[in-house]
């Protein structure tokens, strides 16, 4: 049994985040489906503050739980009561009424918030982009436009999932837009006519300098606000395209310069993570005239491909291929490359459009602190839909207000000074011990097992309670990570090592 004051995504893993949630239809006094969605996307404070003033769940018959379609009953009544009793009283501010703090720009062009769809299937038709714009996305990077034939495989997606079925890592072998150039230009014109304040970022891929130049020119003439050069797609059938270009700085510079000759609007180079360092390609793009860098694209990968496995992913008549890996699992890798660009003095002032594993507003905040001035998202949209924009905007706006920050632009790159590319800068003469919170501990012993077999044998198990041996503990914090109850936290002060 979880403690009464414990609440986050772990506590609602049985929830399937329904469309038109039956729990909401069953409740006459509040919107439990929206509150659950808030909790899932790290907005428990906002969920609590949007509840009715009185705890309407206290003496309720929990018809919302009876209506739940999940195979496991979601503890909606307890979660809503916890939001009301514990989370709401601890909230520091009210939910802000306006979103002015989210206003920013891409290369000087204003956008209403930092969030754009990234170049992919989620931004591949007029209708899809229109629905995203109506939902509140500031813009979209349209699926990459090219002049060569595209023939997709089926199936072309696969994933590594968590215990509740949610996607942790996502693999695709999808290629570029299968619309003609003329069809895509028509979509741009229609979008710009109907949504003049939304940002249209046109992703393009050419086969030679003339094509990079002409595609850039066409996109500008038909309403694009900026151009994104796809130097990074890992799924191309032919050599010399996509990520093959992004790995060769000379080609990055040459094709960036070609696109700049074709267009007067800003040009961003989208770079591949399939390199040791991204700076050589980023500097080459800058020399070619790029106004910004977009990163990262997907990472070359294989998931479960073997003639001896029952499911190869994705398998097309028993065969698969190396494809692009995305999803929340790649976020640490993406942040590493974003920080590298952000710390590069030769790229000072260049716009960075960050992407790679972003699901929540807190994920987006990490990219902004590492230097990203705009955020692009695909995989989370594929999993949860355009509706996540409310969670992204609400969470980031609440954080900025809570911290007294007037504009999201004020924190771009604010975390770069805390990051080093070497561990030599780390202090190594003290230990931060773990602390066990007995009221949360259920006596599972997971911390003991992990410390014994993967750590330093510093935790004993007495009467189903863990006990720390400070003479053995090195403060690695493995126990914090494996505890299913969040019952282990860092101590409040460091202890100097014995010399």
XYZ file of C-alpha atoms in Angstrom:
499
model
C 0.000 0.000 0.000
C 1.468 3.338 -1.037
C 1.636 6.122 1.554
C -1.214 8.623 1.350
C 1.055 11.517 0.357
C 2.771 9.726 -2.502
C 1.683 10.711 -5.996
C 3.263 10.689 -9.448
C 3.255 8.707 -12.690
C 4.148 5.462 -10.913
C 0.905 5.605 -8.956
C -1.299 5.544 -12.055
C 0.494 3.126 -14.362
C -2.754 1.254 -14.919
C -4.264 4.353 -16.546
C -4.346 4.154 -20.351
C -4.858 7.935 -20.849
C -8.069 7.497 -22.820
C -9.561 9.649 -25.510
C -12.832 11.014 -24.065
C -12.114 9.370 -20.680
C -15.030 7.332 -19.298
C -13.993 8.368 -15.779
C -14.703 11.990 -16.658
C -18.080 11.133 -18.161
C -18.969 9.260 -14.962
C -18.092 12.203 -12.703
C -20.506 15.116 -12.427
C -18.314 17.361 -10.278
C -14.835 17.419 -11.849
C -12.631 16.126 -14.684
C -10.599 13.188 -13.322
C -9.349 12.260 -16.799
C -7.678 15.648 -17.238
C -6.229 15.479 -13.720
C -4.713 12.056 -14.439
C -3.248 13.394 -17.679
C -1.719 16.276 -15.704
C -0.133 13.865 -13.227
C 1.319 11.741 -16.041
C 3.010 14.785 -17.563
C 4.491 16.101 -14.311
C 1.820 18.701 -13.624
C 0.403 17.437 -10.316
C 0.402 20.969 -8.870
C -1.741 22.233 -11.726
C -4.075 19.239 -11.440
C -4.536 19.940 -7.729
C -5.170 23.643 -8.197
C -7.836 22.970 -10.826
C -9.865 20.732 -8.521
C -13.069 21.980 -6.856
C -12.447 23.858 -3.624
C -13.972 21.075 -1.525
C -12.804 17.463 -1.734
C -15.725 16.049 -3.695
C -14.095 12.607 -3.696
C -14.161 12.199 0.093
C -17.645 10.691 0.320
C -18.070 9.609 -3.270
C -19.022 6.118 -4.470
C -16.182 6.270 -7.034
C -18.312 5.810 -10.133
C -15.253 7.045 -12.058
C -13.368 3.895 -11.062
C -16.314 1.684 -12.006
C -16.282 3.323 -15.449
C -12.535 2.818 -15.959
C -11.827 0.618 -18.992
C -8.310 -0.366 -17.913
C -7.772 -4.028 -17.102
C -6.539 -2.877 -13.703
C -8.549 -0.454 -11.608
C -6.932 2.981 -11.402
C -7.094 4.417 -7.841
C -8.728 7.625 -9.055
C -10.514 8.450 -5.807
C -7.347 8.186 -3.726
C -5.304 10.135 -6.272
C -7.823 12.977 -6.413
C -8.053 13.075 -2.614
C -4.261 13.194 -2.361
C -4.137 16.064 -4.845
C -6.674 17.923 -2.738
C -5.263 17.188 0.724
C -1.518 17.175 0.091
C -0.512 18.690 -3.231
C -2.832 21.715 -3.395
C -1.901 23.105 0.056
C 1.803 22.886 -0.847
C 1.447 24.675 -4.205
C 3.306 27.985 -4.041
C 1.331 29.994 -6.609
C -1.990 29.921 -8.427
C -2.186 28.685 -12.014
C -1.168 31.651 -14.244
C -3.877 33.065 -16.466
C -1.687 34.143 -19.406
C 1.190 32.651 -21.364
C 3.200 35.759 -22.197
C 6.287 34.321 -20.517
C 6.431 31.616 -23.194
C 6.781 34.049 -26.095
C 10.155 33.733 -27.821
C 11.588 33.655 -31.346
C 13.418 31.613 -33.939
C 16.186 33.665 -35.525
C 14.288 36.854 -34.709
C 10.890 35.653 -35.923
C 8.370 35.719 -33.037
C 6.616 32.529 -31.903
C 3.937 32.249 -29.231
C 5.697 29.452 -27.320
C 8.835 27.334 -27.861
C 7.021 24.174 -29.004
C 6.990 22.926 -32.603
C 6.233 19.605 -34.228
C 9.439 18.134 -35.634
C 9.847 16.952 -39.205
C 8.094 13.571 -39.339
C 4.770 11.876 -39.906
C 3.171 14.108 -37.216
C 3.625 17.119 -39.530
C 3.030 15.605 -42.947
C -0.353 16.867 -44.154
C -2.384 20.072 -44.136
C -5.024 18.602 -41.854
C -2.504 17.351 -39.294
C -0.686 20.679 -39.065
C -3.980 22.582 -38.898
C -5.188 20.444 -35.991
C -1.860 20.898 -34.198
C -2.017 24.673 -34.678
C -5.583 24.740 -33.349
C -4.419 22.742 -30.326
C -1.806 25.382 -29.488
C 1.481 24.339 -31.096
C 3.497 27.396 -32.147
C 4.533 25.873 -35.439
C 5.641 22.794 -37.323
C 8.683 21.551 -39.143
C 7.031 19.892 -42.113
C 8.060 16.373 -43.136
C 11.141 16.583 -45.350
C 10.429 17.690 -48.914
C 12.396 16.100 -51.743
C 12.101 15.499 -55.468
C 12.871 11.777 -55.520
C 10.437 8.873 -55.223
C 9.642 7.616 -51.745
C 8.438 4.041 -51.243
C 7.900 3.174 -47.595
C 8.132 -0.271 -45.998
C 5.335 -1.860 -43.985
C 5.508 -2.130 -41.041
C 8.077 0.563 -40.294
C 7.830 1.232 -36.546
C 8.873 -0.734 -33.474
C 9.511 0.078 -29.835
C 10.936 -0.874 -26.491
C 8.156 -0.487 -23.951
C 7.872 -0.155 -20.194
C 5.942 -2.503 -17.946
C 2.674 -0.655 -18.561
C 3.118 -0.622 -22.340
C 4.231 2.989 -22.700
C 7.020 3.594 -25.200
C 10.505 4.100 -23.784
C 12.483 3.884 -27.025
C 11.107 4.031 -30.564
C 12.617 2.798 -33.820
C 11.521 3.829 -37.290
C 12.637 3.079 -40.832
C 10.422 5.778 -42.348
C 11.818 8.103 -44.984
C 10.705 11.487 -46.350
C 7.497 13.095 -47.576
C 5.766 11.029 -50.250
C 3.916 14.090 -51.583
C 5.247 15.832 -54.662
C 7.058 19.134 -54.272
C 4.092 20.914 -55.845
C 1.656 19.268 -53.416
C 3.770 20.320 -50.449
C 4.000 23.899 -51.710
C 0.218 24.004 -51.920
C 0.027 22.848 -48.288
C 2.381 25.652 -47.234
C 0.284 28.268 -49.004
C -2.929 27.031 -47.391
C -1.401 26.841 -43.914
C 0.108 30.307 -44.120
C -3.126 31.807 -45.393
C -5.179 30.314 -42.567
C -2.547 30.530 -39.803
C -0.362 33.552 -40.609
C 1.137 33.721 -37.090
C 2.143 30.078 -36.896
C 5.762 29.201 -37.705
C 6.301 27.004 -40.763
C 9.751 25.422 -40.842
C 10.297 23.711 -44.182
C 12.547 20.661 -44.017
C 14.231 19.898 -47.340
C 16.697 17.403 -48.779
C 18.412 17.824 -52.146
C 20.642 15.578 -54.242
C 23.043 18.297 -55.385
C 23.740 22.004 -54.876
C 21.222 23.122 -57.479
C 18.452 21.126 -55.822
C 19.224 22.384 -52.313
C 19.114 25.926 -53.711
C 15.924 25.511 -55.716
C 13.998 23.756 -52.944
C 14.932 26.495 -50.480
C 13.757 29.142 -52.927
C 10.449 27.372 -53.547
C 9.730 27.006 -49.839
C 10.291 30.707 -49.216
C 8.132 31.687 -52.185
C 5.277 29.557 -50.871
C 5.146 30.832 -47.303
C 7.792 29.060 -45.226
C 9.209 31.157 -42.383
C 12.521 29.279 -42.309
C 14.306 26.331 -43.880
C 15.638 23.240 -42.112
C 18.296 21.280 -44.012
C 17.991 17.545 -43.415
C 21.598 16.421 -43.105
C 20.699 13.648 -40.708
C 17.999 11.153 -41.750
C 19.437 7.651 -41.108
C 16.903 5.815 -43.288
C 17.819 6.748 -46.861
C 17.969 3.973 -49.455
C 20.751 5.612 -51.451
C 24.238 6.580 -50.293
C 25.200 10.232 -50.130
C 21.945 11.455 -48.591
C 20.716 12.252 -45.087
C 23.115 11.311 -42.311
C 25.818 10.530 -44.890
C 26.012 14.280 -45.490
C 25.939 15.212 -41.818
C 29.042 13.132 -41.165
C 31.110 15.100 -43.691
C 31.591 18.773 -42.668
C 32.669 19.804 -46.167
C 29.326 18.673 -47.600
C 27.423 20.343 -44.756
C 29.111 23.649 -45.555
C 28.615 23.313 -49.305
C 24.929 22.451 -49.189
C 24.187 25.028 -46.488
C 25.732 27.697 -48.699
C 23.631 26.453 -51.624
C 20.410 26.747 -49.614
C 21.393 30.228 -48.451
C 21.808 31.282 -52.080
C 18.236 30.187 -52.726
C 16.487 31.806 -49.782
C 16.603 34.982 -47.720
C 14.734 33.504 -44.763
C 16.633 31.836 -41.883
C 18.279 28.471 -42.545
C 18.829 25.813 -39.872
C 21.046 22.769 -40.378
C 19.633 19.610 -38.815
C 22.597 17.497 -37.735
C 23.102 13.809 -37.114
C 24.008 12.311 -33.719
C 25.757 9.437 -35.478
C 29.139 11.107 -34.953
C 31.660 11.341 -32.125
C 31.226 15.101 -31.819
C 28.782 17.456 -33.506
C 30.894 20.620 -33.465
C 32.758 19.994 -36.760
C 29.477 19.736 -38.694
C 27.890 22.614 -36.753
C 30.856 24.886 -37.422
C 30.765 23.891 -41.086
C 27.075 24.812 -41.262
C 27.860 28.151 -39.635
C 30.604 28.827 -42.204
C 28.086 28.012 -44.909
C 25.796 30.710 -43.565
C 23.419 28.750 -41.297
C 21.372 30.891 -38.933
C 20.690 27.992 -36.599
C 21.310 24.362 -35.734
C 18.623 21.719 -35.194
C 19.572 18.613 -33.213
C 19.280 15.755 -32.770
C 17.826 13.509 -35.409
C 17.338 9.833 -34.643
C 20.189 7.482 -33.729
C 21.081 4.516 -35.925
C 19.860 1.366 -34.215
C 18.640 -2.219 -34.344
C 15.867 -3.643 -32.173
C 15.541 -7.419 -31.835
C 16.495 -8.378 -35.379
C 17.460 -12.047 -35.599
C 16.286 -15.093 -37.560
C 15.983 -16.867 -34.201
C 13.567 -14.394 -32.608
C 9.829 -14.652 -33.069
C 9.466 -10.902 -33.612
C 12.019 -8.804 -35.443
C 11.190 -5.153 -35.217
C 10.047 -3.936 -37.633
C 10.112 -7.013 -39.877
C 9.195 -6.918 -43.563
C 8.875 -10.485 -44.851
C 11.363 -11.652 -42.241
C 13.940 -8.916 -42.791
C 14.650 -5.575 -41.179
C 17.214 -2.798 -41.409
C 19.145 -0.351 -39.324
C 16.850 2.551 -38.541
C 16.457 5.654 -36.404
C 16.003 5.431 -32.612
C 14.070 8.089 -30.696
C 11.860 8.477 -27.639
C 12.576 9.384 -24.037
C 15.502 6.931 -23.910
C 17.624 9.135 -26.198
C 17.186 12.343 -24.174
C 20.564 12.125 -22.355
C 22.349 11.701 -25.688
C 20.470 14.621 -27.224
C 21.263 16.858 -24.245
C 24.933 15.979 -24.565
C 25.005 17.240 -28.166
C 22.894 20.333 -27.387
C 25.271 21.300 -24.575
C 28.256 20.750 -26.877
C 26.844 23.216 -29.395
C 25.747 25.606 -26.672
C 29.243 25.709 -25.147
C 31.068 26.102 -28.472
C 32.413 29.699 -28.589
C 32.533 29.607 -32.398
C 28.747 29.140 -32.431
C 27.920 31.802 -29.873
C 24.560 33.413 -30.591
C 23.390 30.840 -33.124
C 19.828 29.606 -32.654
C 19.540 26.013 -31.443
C 16.331 24.084 -32.027
C 16.500 21.130 -29.667
C 14.818 17.753 -29.886
C 15.305 14.148 -28.838
C 13.229 12.337 -26.224
C 11.148 15.271 -24.996
C 7.837 14.274 -23.397
C 7.182 16.673 -20.523
C 7.738 20.360 -19.851
C 10.588 19.366 -17.539
C 12.333 17.572 -20.417
C 11.921 20.715 -22.529
C 13.298 22.861 -19.704
C 16.500 20.800 -19.654
C 17.034 21.489 -23.366
C 16.375 25.199 -22.883
C 18.889 25.362 -20.029
C 21.441 23.694 -22.318
C 20.959 26.396 -24.959
C 17.910 25.452 -27.048
C 15.794 28.451 -28.027
C 13.018 26.328 -29.506
C 11.817 22.765 -28.947
C 10.712 20.162 -31.500
C 8.785 16.974 -30.649
C 7.691 13.871 -32.565
C 7.706 10.570 -30.666
C 5.703 11.827 -27.684
C 3.089 13.177 -30.102
C 2.935 9.813 -31.880
C 2.284 8.147 -28.535
C 0.006 10.670 -26.791
C -1.262 13.022 -29.507
C -1.246 16.770 -30.146
C -3.056 17.241 -26.803
C 0.275 17.160 -24.916
C 0.832 20.788 -25.930
C -1.414 21.872 -23.051
C 0.789 19.990 -20.595
C 3.973 21.434 -22.096
C 2.708 25.007 -22.036
C 1.023 24.788 -18.641
C 3.980 23.153 -16.925
C 6.659 25.438 -18.318
C 4.546 28.537 -17.745
C 3.830 27.499 -14.148
C 7.538 26.895 -13.520
C 8.565 30.280 -14.934
C 5.962 32.059 -12.826
C 6.913 30.101 -9.736
C 10.577 31.029 -10.193
C 9.815 34.691 -10.931
C 11.236 34.479 -14.465
C 9.686 37.000 -16.841
C 10.533 35.259 -20.120
C 11.598 31.817 -21.245
C 14.288 33.603 -23.250
C 15.953 34.635 -19.989
C 16.958 31.044 -19.169
C 18.226 29.864 -22.557
C 21.651 28.372 -21.858
C 21.466 29.162 -18.131
C 22.598 25.660 -17.202
C 25.657 25.425 -19.442
C 28.092 26.580 -16.750
C 27.174 23.550 -14.647
C 28.188 21.062 -17.359
C 31.718 19.877 -18.098
C 32.968 17.465 -20.748
C 35.332 15.936 -18.196
C 34.819 14.519 -14.705
C 38.033 16.179 -13.495
C 36.024 19.153 -12.233
C 33.997 17.065 -9.784
C 34.711 17.246 -6.053
C 35.730 13.797 -4.795
C 36.552 14.241 -1.136
C 33.099 13.809 0.372
C 30.212 11.327 0.410
C 26.498 12.056 0.252
C 24.867 9.127 2.021
C 21.351 7.891 1.242
C 18.631 8.361 3.850
C 15.817 5.856 4.373
C 12.306 7.198 4.975
C 10.732 4.459 7.090
C 7.167 5.694 6.662
C 7.397 5.045 2.912
C 9.403 1.809 3.030
C 7.365 -1.369 2.454
C 10.276 -3.726 3.189
C 10.731 -5.158 -0.283
C 14.533 -5.392 0.034
C 15.272 -4.241 -3.501
C 17.873 -1.804 -2.192
C 19.632 -4.620 -0.318
C 19.767 -6.856 -3.390
C 21.124 -4.122 -5.652
C 23.693 -2.908 -3.121
C 24.921 -6.453 -2.501
C 25.142 -7.504 -6.133
C 25.776 -4.196 -7.910
C 27.193 -1.917 -5.250
C 29.307 -2.056 -2.080
C 27.437 -4.350 0.316
C 26.557 -1.416 2.559
C 22.901 -2.248 3.329
C 21.735 -5.007 5.669
C 18.169 -6.284 6.049
C 16.774 -6.587 9.568
C 13.098 -7.321 10.256
C 12.368 -6.384 6.639
C 13.901 -2.956 7.078
C 17.108 -1.727 5.377
C 19.976 -0.503 7.549
C 22.953 1.445 6.194
C 26.559 0.670 7.096
C 28.289 4.041 6.697
C 31.750 2.451 6.835
C 31.019 0.672 3.536
C 28.709 3.109 1.739
C 30.367 5.159 -0.994
C 27.311 7.283 -1.761
C 26.756 5.930 -5.271
C 22.956 6.233 -4.877
C 22.109 3.019 -6.709
C 19.643 2.279 -3.919
C 17.733 5.508 -4.643
C 17.294 4.507 -8.262
C 15.968 0.988 -7.646
C 13.588 1.779 -4.780
C 10.031 1.326 -6.162
C 8.556 3.511 -3.406
C 10.852 6.540 -3.572
C 11.553 5.745 0.079
C 15.265 6.539 -0.189
C 16.459 10.136 -0.591
C 19.830 11.916 -0.406
C 21.041 13.012 3.025
C 20.995 16.724 3.722
C 24.731 17.098 4.256
C 27.935 15.628 2.892
C 30.436 13.698 4.987
C 34.163 14.177 4.383
C 36.029 11.020 3.512
C 38.438 9.645 6.076
C 42.005 10.326 5.001
